[in-house]
PDB file of C-alpha atoms in Angstrom:
ATOM      1  CA  MET A   1      -0.088   0.032   0.064  1.00 58.00           C
ATOM      2  CA  ARG A   2       2.765   2.487   0.901  1.00 64.00           C
ATOM      3  CA  ASN A   3       4.531   1.847  -2.448  1.00 70.00           C
ATOM      4  CA  THR A   4       1.309   2.302  -4.259  1.00 79.00           C
ATOM      5  CA  ALA A   5       0.697   5.637  -2.584  1.00 77.00           C
ATOM      6  CA  TYR A   6       4.256   6.680  -3.229  1.00 76.00           C
ATOM      7  CA  SER A   7       3.992   5.899  -6.881  1.00 79.00           C
ATOM      8  CA  ARG A   8       0.615   7.775  -7.187  1.00 85.00           C
ATOM      9  CA  ALA A   9       2.088  10.788  -5.508  1.00 84.00           C
ATOM     10  CA  VAL A  10       5.065  10.715  -8.082  1.00 85.00           C
ATOM     11  CA  LEU A  11       2.571  10.451 -10.920  1.00 84.00           C
ATOM     12  CA  ALA A  12       0.442  13.314  -9.524  1.00 86.00           C
ATOM     13  CA  SER A  13       3.563  15.397  -9.224  1.00 85.00           C
ATOM     14  CA  GLU A  14       4.473  14.725 -12.846  1.00 86.00           C
ATOM     15  CA  TRP A  15       1.067  15.623 -13.954  1.00 86.00           C
ATOM     16  CA  THR A  16       1.281  18.817 -12.180  1.00 85.00           C
ATOM     17  CA  LYS A  17       4.588  19.694 -13.954  1.00 84.00           C
ATOM     18  CA  ILE A  18       2.913  18.969 -17.330  1.00 86.00           C
ATOM     19  CA  ARG A  19       0.001  21.158 -16.582  1.00 84.00           C
ATOM     20  CA  THR A  20       2.083  24.155 -15.416  1.00 82.00           C
ATOM     21  CA  VAL A  21       4.741  24.132 -18.127  1.00 77.00           C
ATOM     22  CA  ARG A  22       3.689  26.601 -20.955  1.00 78.00           C
ATOM     23  CA  SER A  23       5.460  24.677 -23.640  1.00 79.00           C
ATOM     24  CA  THR A  24       3.064  21.611 -23.101  1.00 81.00           C
ATOM     25  CA  ALA A  25       0.003  23.524 -24.261  1.00 82.00           C
ATOM     26  CA  TRP A  26       1.757  24.929 -27.304  1.00 89.00           C
ATOM     27  CA  THR A  27       3.327  21.621 -28.530  1.00 92.00           C
ATOM     28  CA  LEU A  28       0.174  19.768 -28.001  1.00 93.00           C
ATOM     29  CA  ALA A  29      -1.793  22.394 -29.819  1.00 93.00           C
ATOM     30  CA  LEU A  30       0.786  22.300 -32.627  1.00 93.00           C
ATOM     31  CA  THR A  31       0.152  18.578 -33.090  1.00 95.00           C
ATOM     32  CA  PHE A  32      -3.607  19.197 -33.427  1.00 95.00           C
ATOM     33  CA  VAL A  33      -3.492  22.148 -35.621  1.00 95.00           C
ATOM     34  CA  LEU A  34      -0.838  20.876 -38.084  1.00 94.00           C
ATOM     35  CA  SER A  35      -2.732  17.469 -38.314  1.00 95.00           C
ATOM     36  CA  VAL A  36      -6.136  18.843 -38.885  1.00 96.00           C
ATOM     37  CA  GLY A  37      -4.998  21.872 -41.096  1.00 95.00           C
ATOM     38  CA  LEU A  38      -2.786  19.754 -43.388  1.00 94.00           C
ATOM     39  CA  GLY A  39      -5.248  16.984 -43.516  1.00 94.00           C
ATOM     40  CA  THR A  40      -7.930  19.460 -44.789  1.00 94.00           C
ATOM     41  CA  LEU A  41      -5.607  20.905 -47.364  1.00 94.00           C
ATOM     42  CA  VAL A  42      -4.687  17.357 -48.619  1.00 91.00           C
ATOM     43  CA  ALA A  43      -8.416  16.513 -48.884  1.00 91.00           C
ATOM     44  CA  LEU A  44      -9.224  19.612 -50.741  1.00 92.00           C
ATOM     45  CA  SER A  45      -6.389  19.021 -53.192  1.00 90.00           C
ATOM     46  CA  LEU A  46      -7.392  15.541 -53.768  1.00 87.00           C
ATOM     47  CA  ARG A  47     -11.102  16.632 -54.301  1.00 87.00           C
ATOM     48  CA  ALA A  48      -9.907  19.267 -56.868  1.00 84.00           C
ATOM     49  CA  ASN A  49      -7.736  16.789 -58.791  1.00 81.00           C
ATOM     50  CA  ILE A  50     -10.004  13.684 -58.301  1.00 79.00           C
ATOM     51  CA  ASP A  51     -10.254  12.952 -62.025  1.00 72.00           C
ATOM     52  CA  ARG A  52      -6.506  12.592 -62.302  1.00 75.00           C
ATOM     53  CA  ALA A  53      -6.115  10.605 -59.109  1.00 66.00           C
ATOM     54  CA  VAL A  54      -4.583   7.087 -59.458  1.00 72.00           C
ATOM     55  CA  ASN A  55      -5.475   4.578 -56.774  1.00 77.00           C
ATOM     56  CA  PHE A  56      -7.471   7.090 -54.901  1.00 82.00           C
ATOM     57  CA  ASP A  57      -7.663   6.455 -51.174  1.00 85.00           C
ATOM     58  CA  PRO A  58     -10.009   8.681 -49.334  1.00 88.00           C
ATOM     59  CA  ALA A  59      -8.585   7.594 -45.841  1.00 89.00           C
ATOM     60  CA  PHE A  60      -5.120   8.842 -46.994  1.00 87.00           C
ATOM     61  CA  ALA A  61      -6.427  12.423 -46.674  1.00 86.00           C
ATOM     62  CA  GLY A  62      -7.221  11.953 -42.930  1.00 88.00           C
ATOM     63  CA  LEU A  63      -3.984  10.178 -42.049  1.00 93.00           C
ATOM     64  CA  TYR A  64      -1.001  11.513 -44.127  1.00 91.00           C
ATOM     65  CA  SER A  65      -1.032  14.934 -42.288  1.00 93.00           C
ATOM     66  CA  LEU A  66      -0.219  12.916 -38.992  1.00 94.00           C
ATOM     67  CA  THR A  67       3.389  12.258 -40.351  1.00 91.00           C
ATOM     68  CA  ILE A  68       3.854  16.115 -40.013  1.00 91.00           C
ATOM     69  CA  GLY A  69       1.621  16.501 -37.002  1.00 92.00           C
ATOM     70  CA  GLN A  70       3.707  13.883 -35.011  1.00 93.00           C
ATOM     71  CA  LEU A  71       6.558  16.404 -34.810  1.00 92.00           C
ATOM     72  CA  GLY A  72       4.495  18.385 -32.180  1.00 94.00           C
ATOM     73  CA  LEU A  73       4.287  15.300 -30.012  1.00 95.00           C
ATOM     74  CA  VAL A  74       8.033  14.561 -30.463  1.00 95.00           C
ATOM     75  CA  VAL A  75       8.749  18.106 -29.326  1.00 94.00           C
ATOM     76  CA  PHE A  76       6.449  17.600 -26.229  1.00 95.00           C
ATOM     77  CA  GLY A  77       8.104  14.438 -25.244  1.00 95.00           C
ATOM     78  CA  VAL A  78      11.621  15.833 -25.475  1.00 95.00           C
ATOM     79  CA  LEU A  79      10.886  18.963 -23.609  1.00 93.00           C
ATOM     80  CA  LEU A  80       8.938  17.146 -20.940  1.00 92.00           C
ATOM     81  CA  VAL A  81      12.182  15.359 -20.020  1.00 92.00           C
ATOM     82  CA  GLY A  82      14.908  17.745 -21.341  1.00 89.00           C
ATOM     83  CA  SER A  83      13.577  20.980 -19.714  1.00 87.00           C
ATOM     84  CA  GLU A  84      14.311  19.513 -16.303  1.00 88.00           C
ATOM     85  CA  TYR A  85      18.023  19.111 -17.332  1.00 87.00           C
ATOM     86  CA  SER A  86      18.331  22.485 -18.985  1.00 84.00           C
ATOM     87  CA  SER A  87      16.795  24.303 -16.035  1.00 83.00           C
ATOM     88  CA  GLY A  88      18.567  22.325 -13.431  1.00 83.00           C
ATOM     89  CA  THR A  89      15.302  21.232 -11.715  1.00 86.00           C
ATOM     90  CA  ILE A  90      16.207  17.647 -12.266  1.00 87.00           C
ATOM     91  CA  ARG A  91      18.280  17.807  -9.123  1.00 88.00           C
ATOM     92  CA  THR A  92      15.330  19.004  -7.115  1.00 86.00           C
ATOM     93  CA  SER A  93      13.111  16.315  -8.629  1.00 86.00           C
ATOM     94  CA  LEU A  94      15.526  13.474  -7.732  1.00 86.00           C
ATOM     95  CA  ALA A  95      16.027  14.947  -4.281  1.00 84.00           C
ATOM     96  CA  ALA A  96      12.185  14.864  -3.734  1.00 85.00           C
ATOM     97  CA  VAL A  97      11.878  11.326  -5.399  1.00 84.00           C
ATOM     98  CA  PRO A  98      15.243   9.587  -4.724  1.00 85.00           C
ATOM     99  CA  ARG A  99      14.039   6.327  -6.062  1.00 88.00           C
ATOM    100  CA  ARG A 100      14.921   7.015  -9.620  1.00 90.00           C
ATOM    101  CA  GLY A 101      13.126   4.094 -11.127  1.00 89.00           C
ATOM    102  CA  VAL A 102       9.869   5.309  -9.722  1.00 90.00           C
ATOM    103  CA  PHE A 103      10.555   8.941 -10.763  1.00 91.00           C
ATOM    104  CA  PHE A 104      11.276   7.675 -14.345  1.00 93.00           C
ATOM    105  CA  GLY A 105       8.325   5.452 -14.522  1.00 92.00           C
ATOM    106  CA  GLY A 106       6.079   8.298 -13.226  1.00 92.00           C
ATOM    107  CA  LYS A 107       7.427  10.694 -15.764  1.00 93.00           C
ATOM    108  CA  MET A 108       7.059   8.318 -18.637  1.00 95.00           C
ATOM    109  CA  LEU A 109       3.481   7.180 -17.630  1.00 94.00           C
ATOM    110  CA  ALA A 110       2.306  10.749 -17.235  1.00 93.00           C
ATOM    111  CA  GLY A 111       3.703  11.704 -20.634  1.00 94.00           C
ATOM    112  CA  ALA A 112       2.311   8.734 -22.298  1.00 96.00           C
ATOM    113  CA  LEU A 113      -1.206   9.227 -20.970  1.00 96.00           C
ATOM    114  CA  VAL A 114      -1.138  12.833 -22.228  1.00 95.00           C
ATOM    115  CA  ALA A 115       0.232  11.611 -25.475  1.00 96.00           C
ATOM    116  CA  LEU A 116      -2.493   9.024 -25.762  1.00 97.00           C
ATOM    117  CA  GLY A 117      -5.333  11.385 -25.147  1.00 96.00           C
ATOM    118  CA  VAL A 118      -4.016  13.918 -27.567  1.00 96.00           C
ATOM    119  CA  SER A 119      -3.353  11.299 -30.200  1.00 97.00           C
ATOM    120  CA  VAL A 120      -6.917   9.830 -29.967  1.00 97.00           C
ATOM    121  CA  ALA A 121      -8.500  13.368 -30.325  1.00 97.00           C
ATOM    122  CA  THR A 122      -6.173  14.381 -33.105  1.00 97.00           C
ATOM    123  CA  VAL A 123      -6.694  11.199 -35.212  1.00 97.00           C
ATOM    124  CA  ILE A 124     -10.442  11.178 -34.957  1.00 96.00           C
ATOM    125  CA  VAL A 125     -10.867  14.987 -35.612  1.00 97.00           C
ATOM    126  CA  THR A 126      -8.317  15.046 -38.501  1.00 96.00           C
ATOM    127  CA  PHE A 127      -9.967  12.095 -40.078  1.00 96.00           C
ATOM    128  CA  VAL A 128     -13.578  13.437 -39.733  1.00 95.00           C
ATOM    129  CA  VAL A 129     -12.655  16.892 -40.841  1.00 95.00           C
ATOM    130  CA  ALA A 130     -10.638  15.531 -43.894  1.00 94.00           C
ATOM    131  CA  GLN A 131     -13.503  13.316 -44.991  1.00 94.00           C
ATOM    132  CA  THR A 132     -15.959  16.274 -44.753  1.00 94.00           C
ATOM    133  CA  ALA A 133     -13.625  18.138 -47.075  1.00 93.00           C
ATOM    134  CA  LEU A 134     -13.535  15.308 -49.562  1.00 90.00           C
ATOM    135  CA  GLY A 135     -17.305  15.790 -49.944  1.00 89.00           C
ATOM    136  CA  PRO A 136     -18.968  13.064 -52.172  1.00 88.00           C
ATOM    137  CA  HIS A 137     -15.676  11.182 -52.400  1.00 87.00           C
ATOM    138  CA  ARG A 138     -15.293  10.702 -48.583  1.00 89.00           C
ATOM    139  CA  THR A 139     -15.295   7.377 -46.745  1.00 89.00           C
ATOM    140  CA  MET A 140     -16.888   6.586 -43.318  1.00 91.00           C
ATOM    141  CA  ILE A 141     -15.066   6.134 -40.034  1.00 90.00           C
ATOM    142  CA  GLY A 142     -16.637   2.621 -39.897  1.00 88.00           C
ATOM    143  CA  ALA A 143     -15.705   1.560 -43.367  1.00 89.00           C
ATOM    144  CA  ASP A 144     -13.830  -1.606 -43.948  1.00 89.00           C
ATOM    145  CA  GLY A 145     -10.281  -1.308 -42.740  1.00 89.00           C
ATOM    146  CA  VAL A 146     -10.571   2.238 -41.484  1.00 92.00           C
ATOM    147  CA  PRO A 147     -10.926   1.552 -37.776  1.00 95.00           C
ATOM    148  CA  ALA A 148      -7.696  -0.505 -37.793  1.00 94.00           C
ATOM    149  CA  ARG A 149      -5.891   2.425 -39.551  1.00 95.00           C
ATOM    150  CA  LEU A 150      -7.171   4.812 -37.079  1.00 96.00           C
ATOM    151  CA  VAL A 151      -6.102   2.684 -34.068  1.00 96.00           C
ATOM    152  CA  GLY A 152      -2.743   2.200 -35.684  1.00 95.00           C
ATOM    153  CA  ALA A 153      -2.411   5.951 -36.036  1.00 96.00           C
ATOM    154  CA  GLY A 154      -3.231   6.530 -32.361  1.00 97.00           C
ATOM    155  CA  VAL A 155      -0.860   3.958 -31.302  1.00 97.00           C
ATOM    156  CA  TYR A 156       1.977   5.199 -33.438  1.00 97.00           C
ATOM    157  CA  LEU A 157       1.631   8.690 -32.231  1.00 97.00           C
ATOM    158  CA  THR A 158       1.614   7.657 -28.652  1.00 97.00           C
ATOM    159  CA  LEU A 159       4.611   5.321 -28.968  1.00 97.00           C
ATOM    160  CA  ILE A 160       6.581   7.942 -30.947  1.00 96.00           C
ATOM    161  CA  CYS A 161       6.153  10.408 -28.081  1.00 96.00           C
ATOM    162  CA  VAL A 162       7.235   7.846 -25.488  1.00 97.00           C
ATOM    163  CA  PHE A 163      10.223   6.916 -27.634  1.00 97.00           C
ATOM    164  CA  SER A 164      11.206  10.546 -27.792  1.00 96.00           C
ATOM    165  CA  MET A 165      11.071  10.850 -24.008  1.00 96.00           C
ATOM    166  CA  GLY A 166      13.362   7.833 -23.693  1.00 96.00           C
ATOM    167  CA  VAL A 167      15.799   9.380 -26.136  1.00 96.00           C
ATOM    168  CA  ALA A 168      15.771  12.664 -24.261  1.00 95.00           C
ATOM    169  CA  THR A 169      16.463  10.918 -21.053  1.00 95.00           C
ATOM    170  CA  MET A 170      19.529   9.176 -22.610  1.00 95.00           C
ATOM    171  CA  LEU A 171      20.806  12.361 -24.261  1.00 94.00           C
ATOM    172  CA  ARG A 172      19.903  14.630 -21.303  1.00 91.00           C
ATOM    173  CA  SER A 173      19.562  17.661 -23.645  1.00 90.00           C
ATOM    174  CA  SER A 174      16.482  19.021 -25.490  1.00 90.00           C
ATOM    175  CA  ALA A 175      18.584  20.538 -28.242  1.00 92.00           C
ATOM    176  CA  ILE A 176      20.584  17.516 -29.146  1.00 93.00           C
ATOM    177  CA  SER A 177      17.568  15.251 -28.965  1.00 94.00           C
ATOM    178  CA  LEU A 178      15.491  17.552 -31.244  1.00 93.00           C
ATOM    179  CA  GLY A 179      18.410  17.943 -33.502  1.00 92.00           C
ATOM    180  CA  ILE A 180      18.484  14.276 -34.136  1.00 90.00           C
ATOM    181  CA  LEU A 181      14.855  13.255 -33.944  1.00 92.00           C
ATOM    182  CA  LEU A 182      13.186  16.004 -36.059  1.00 87.00           C
ATOM    183  CA  PRO A 183      15.405  15.648 -39.220  1.00 85.00           C
ATOM    184  CA  LEU A 184      15.266  11.814 -38.871  1.00 81.00           C
ATOM    185  CA  LEU A 185      11.399  11.641 -38.637  1.00 80.00           C
ATOM    186  CA  PHE A 186      10.664  14.395 -41.083  1.00 72.00           C
ATOM    187  CA  LEU A 187      13.116  13.333 -43.763  1.00 68.00           C
ATOM    188  CA  GLY A 188      12.352   9.709 -43.355  1.00 59.00           C
ATOM    189  CA  SER A 189       8.606  10.047 -43.589  1.00 53.00           C
ATOM    190  CA  GLN A 190       8.954  12.500 -46.519  1.00 57.00           C
ATOM    191  CA  GLY A 191      10.897  10.285 -48.892  1.00 60.00           C
ATOM    192  CA  LEU A 192      14.290   9.066 -47.882  1.00 62.00           C
ATOM    193  CA  GLY A 193      12.635   5.883 -46.756  1.00 57.00           C
ATOM    194  CA  ASN A 194      11.767   5.135 -50.303  1.00 61.00           C
ATOM    195  CA  VAL A 195      15.227   5.688 -51.806  1.00 66.00           C
ATOM    196  CA  PRO A 196      16.203   2.163 -52.962  1.00 65.00           C
ATOM    197  CA  ALA A 197      19.856   2.448 -51.659  1.00 64.00           C
ATOM    198  CA  LEU A 198      18.698   3.458 -48.165  1.00 70.00           C
ATOM    199  CA  LYS A 199      15.415   1.581 -47.982  1.00 70.00           C
ATOM    200  CA  THR A 200      16.886  -1.631 -46.775  1.00 75.00           C
ATOM    201  CA  VAL A 201      17.993  -0.173 -43.530  1.00 77.00           C
ATOM    202  CA  LEU A 202      15.600   2.889 -43.101  1.00 79.00           C
ATOM    203  CA  GLN A 203      12.418   0.748 -43.519  1.00 84.00           C
ATOM    204  CA  TYR A 204      12.999  -0.466 -39.940  1.00 87.00           C
ATOM    205  CA  LEU A 205      13.038   3.029 -38.399  1.00 88.00           C
ATOM    206  CA  PRO A 206      10.104   3.830 -36.170  1.00 91.00           C
ATOM    207  CA  ASP A 207       8.528   6.462 -38.531  1.00 90.00           C
ATOM    208  CA  GLN A 208       8.620   3.893 -41.375  1.00 89.00           C
ATOM    209  CA  ALA A 209       6.962   1.393 -39.243  1.00 90.00           C
ATOM    210  CA  GLY A 210       4.276   3.934 -38.527  1.00 92.00           C
ATOM    211  CA  LEU A 211       3.535   4.447 -42.146  1.00 90.00           C
ATOM    212  CA  VAL A 212       2.937   0.647 -42.487  1.00 91.00           C
ATOM    213  CA  LEU A 213       0.768   0.657 -39.339  1.00 92.00           C
ATOM    214  CA  MET A 214      -1.410   3.440 -40.886  1.00 92.00           C
ATOM    215  CA  HIS A 215      -1.356   1.862 -44.323  1.00 88.00           C
ATOM    216  CA  LEU A 216       0.205   4.814 -45.903  1.00 87.00           C
ATOM    217  CA  ALA A 217       3.068   2.899 -47.434  1.00 79.00           C
ATOM    218  CA  GLY A 218       2.725   0.793 -50.442  1.00 72.00           C
ATOM    219  CA  PRO A 219       1.500  -2.870 -50.177  1.00 69.00           C
ATOM    220  CA  GLN A 220       3.934  -5.366 -48.800  1.00 70.00           C
ATOM    221  CA  GLY A 221       6.323  -6.454 -51.585  1.00 67.00           C
ATOM    222  CA  ASP A 222       5.953  -3.278 -53.578  1.00 65.00           C
ATOM    223  CA  PRO A 223       9.614  -2.756 -54.733  1.00 58.00           C
ATOM    224  CA  ARG A 224       9.449   0.951 -54.405  1.00 63.00           C
ATOM    225  CA  PHE A 225       7.014   2.005 -51.691  1.00 66.00           C
ATOM    226  CA  GLY A 226       6.322  -1.280 -49.903  1.00 69.00           C
ATOM    227  CA  HIS A 227       8.099  -2.612 -46.903  1.00 77.00           C
ATOM    228  CA  ASP A 228       9.148  -6.178 -45.905  1.00 80.00           C
ATOM    229  CA  TYR A 229       6.773  -6.583 -43.029  1.00 86.00           C
ATOM    230  CA  SER A 230       3.010  -6.397 -42.215  1.00 89.00           C
ATOM    231  CA  PRO A 231       1.147  -3.953 -39.964  1.00 91.00           C
ATOM    232  CA  TRP A 232       1.589  -6.458 -37.152  1.00 93.00           C
ATOM    233  CA  GLY A 233       5.322  -6.521 -37.806  1.00 93.00           C
ATOM    234  CA  ALA A 234       5.343  -2.648 -37.808  1.00 93.00           C
ATOM    235  CA  LEU A 235       3.750  -2.713 -34.318  1.00 96.00           C
ATOM    236  CA  MET A 236       6.438  -5.080 -33.136  1.00 96.00           C
ATOM    237  CA  ILE A 237       9.096  -2.771 -34.477  1.00 96.00           C
ATOM    238  CA  LEU A 238       7.641   0.355 -32.942  1.00 96.00           C
ATOM    239  CA  VAL A 239       7.379  -1.512 -29.602  1.00 97.00           C
ATOM    240  CA  ALA A 240      10.965  -2.628 -29.789  1.00 97.00           C
ATOM    241  CA  TRP A 241      12.228   0.890 -30.523  1.00 97.00           C
ATOM    242  CA  THR A 242      10.058   2.330 -27.670  1.00 97.00           C
ATOM    243  CA  ALA A 243      11.217  -0.357 -25.215  1.00 97.00           C
ATOM    244  CA  ALA A 244      14.838   0.117 -26.109  1.00 97.00           C
ATOM    245  CA  SER A 245      14.684   3.866 -25.581  1.00 97.00           C
ATOM    246  CA  LEU A 246      12.926   3.345 -22.193  1.00 97.00           C
ATOM    247  CA  VAL A 247      15.565   0.799 -21.003  1.00 97.00           C
ATOM    248  CA  GLY A 248      18.278   3.061 -22.204  1.00 96.00           C
ATOM    249  CA  GLY A 249      16.701   6.081 -20.530  1.00 95.00           C
ATOM    250  CA  HIS A 250      16.232   4.202 -17.283  1.00 94.00           C
ATOM    251  CA  LEU A 251      19.832   2.922 -17.267  1.00 94.00           C
ATOM    252  CA  THR A 252      21.209   6.367 -17.944  1.00 93.00           C
ATOM    253  CA  LEU A 253      19.065   7.949 -15.235  1.00 91.00           C
ATOM    254  CA  CYS A 254      19.998   5.450 -12.613  1.00 89.00           C
ATOM    255  CA  ARG A 255      23.783   5.154 -13.445  1.00 87.00           C
ATOM    256  CA  ARG A 256      24.661   8.874 -14.052  1.00 79.00           C
ATOM    257  CA  ASP A 257      24.590  11.955 -11.682  1.00 66.00           C
ATOM    258  CA  ALA A 258      21.872  14.438 -12.292  1.00 62.00           C
TER     259      ALA A 258
END
């Protein structure tokens, strides 16, 4: 009972930090605005050029913008951890919660829950607004295959945020973490993952697995846009990357001075 109460107190403390940091609202709002705004623009563009569309996929309009909107959640995850190191408050936090494993777990759980809530809301609203913009060419949220893609999108956004938190804990710097993650995720999602010379390796990066999970990549076996694994394989890859970052973050926090 005492350990449970202690863990709950740590979680409540981390939740308070999230609510009181100004950057939290901005980065989460950025995720939502980018996703919904770009999703609407993509849908309107597809609608205007529907006669020239090849292999038209109405769900694409409601999901593709998430590959850009995810950057807001990545920034949120990095700042949630990195701001304590840059401000020096990590020493105060560890003095208040000397059990570093509990401190790390509380911070990761608090961040993951916020990311999950924002991801679910963003995915649903983006999809609905984009389909509305498509007008008569839209699909329904309950159409065949759509629920799985929406769930996959929510899972991906949540896991990529948690992955970012683990990376930031290992690197102990917001600037270095963002300097690595943002170019990697942006450039990977926007084309480098389809370059034949790089695809063999890059297809196993977390953002590429996210494309497969949301069915935004080509079909499995497609020599140009496809990947060598299924959506279930993509989920396992994402979980593996996230778990590795959390293990690395935990070990770094426990073995190094604040």
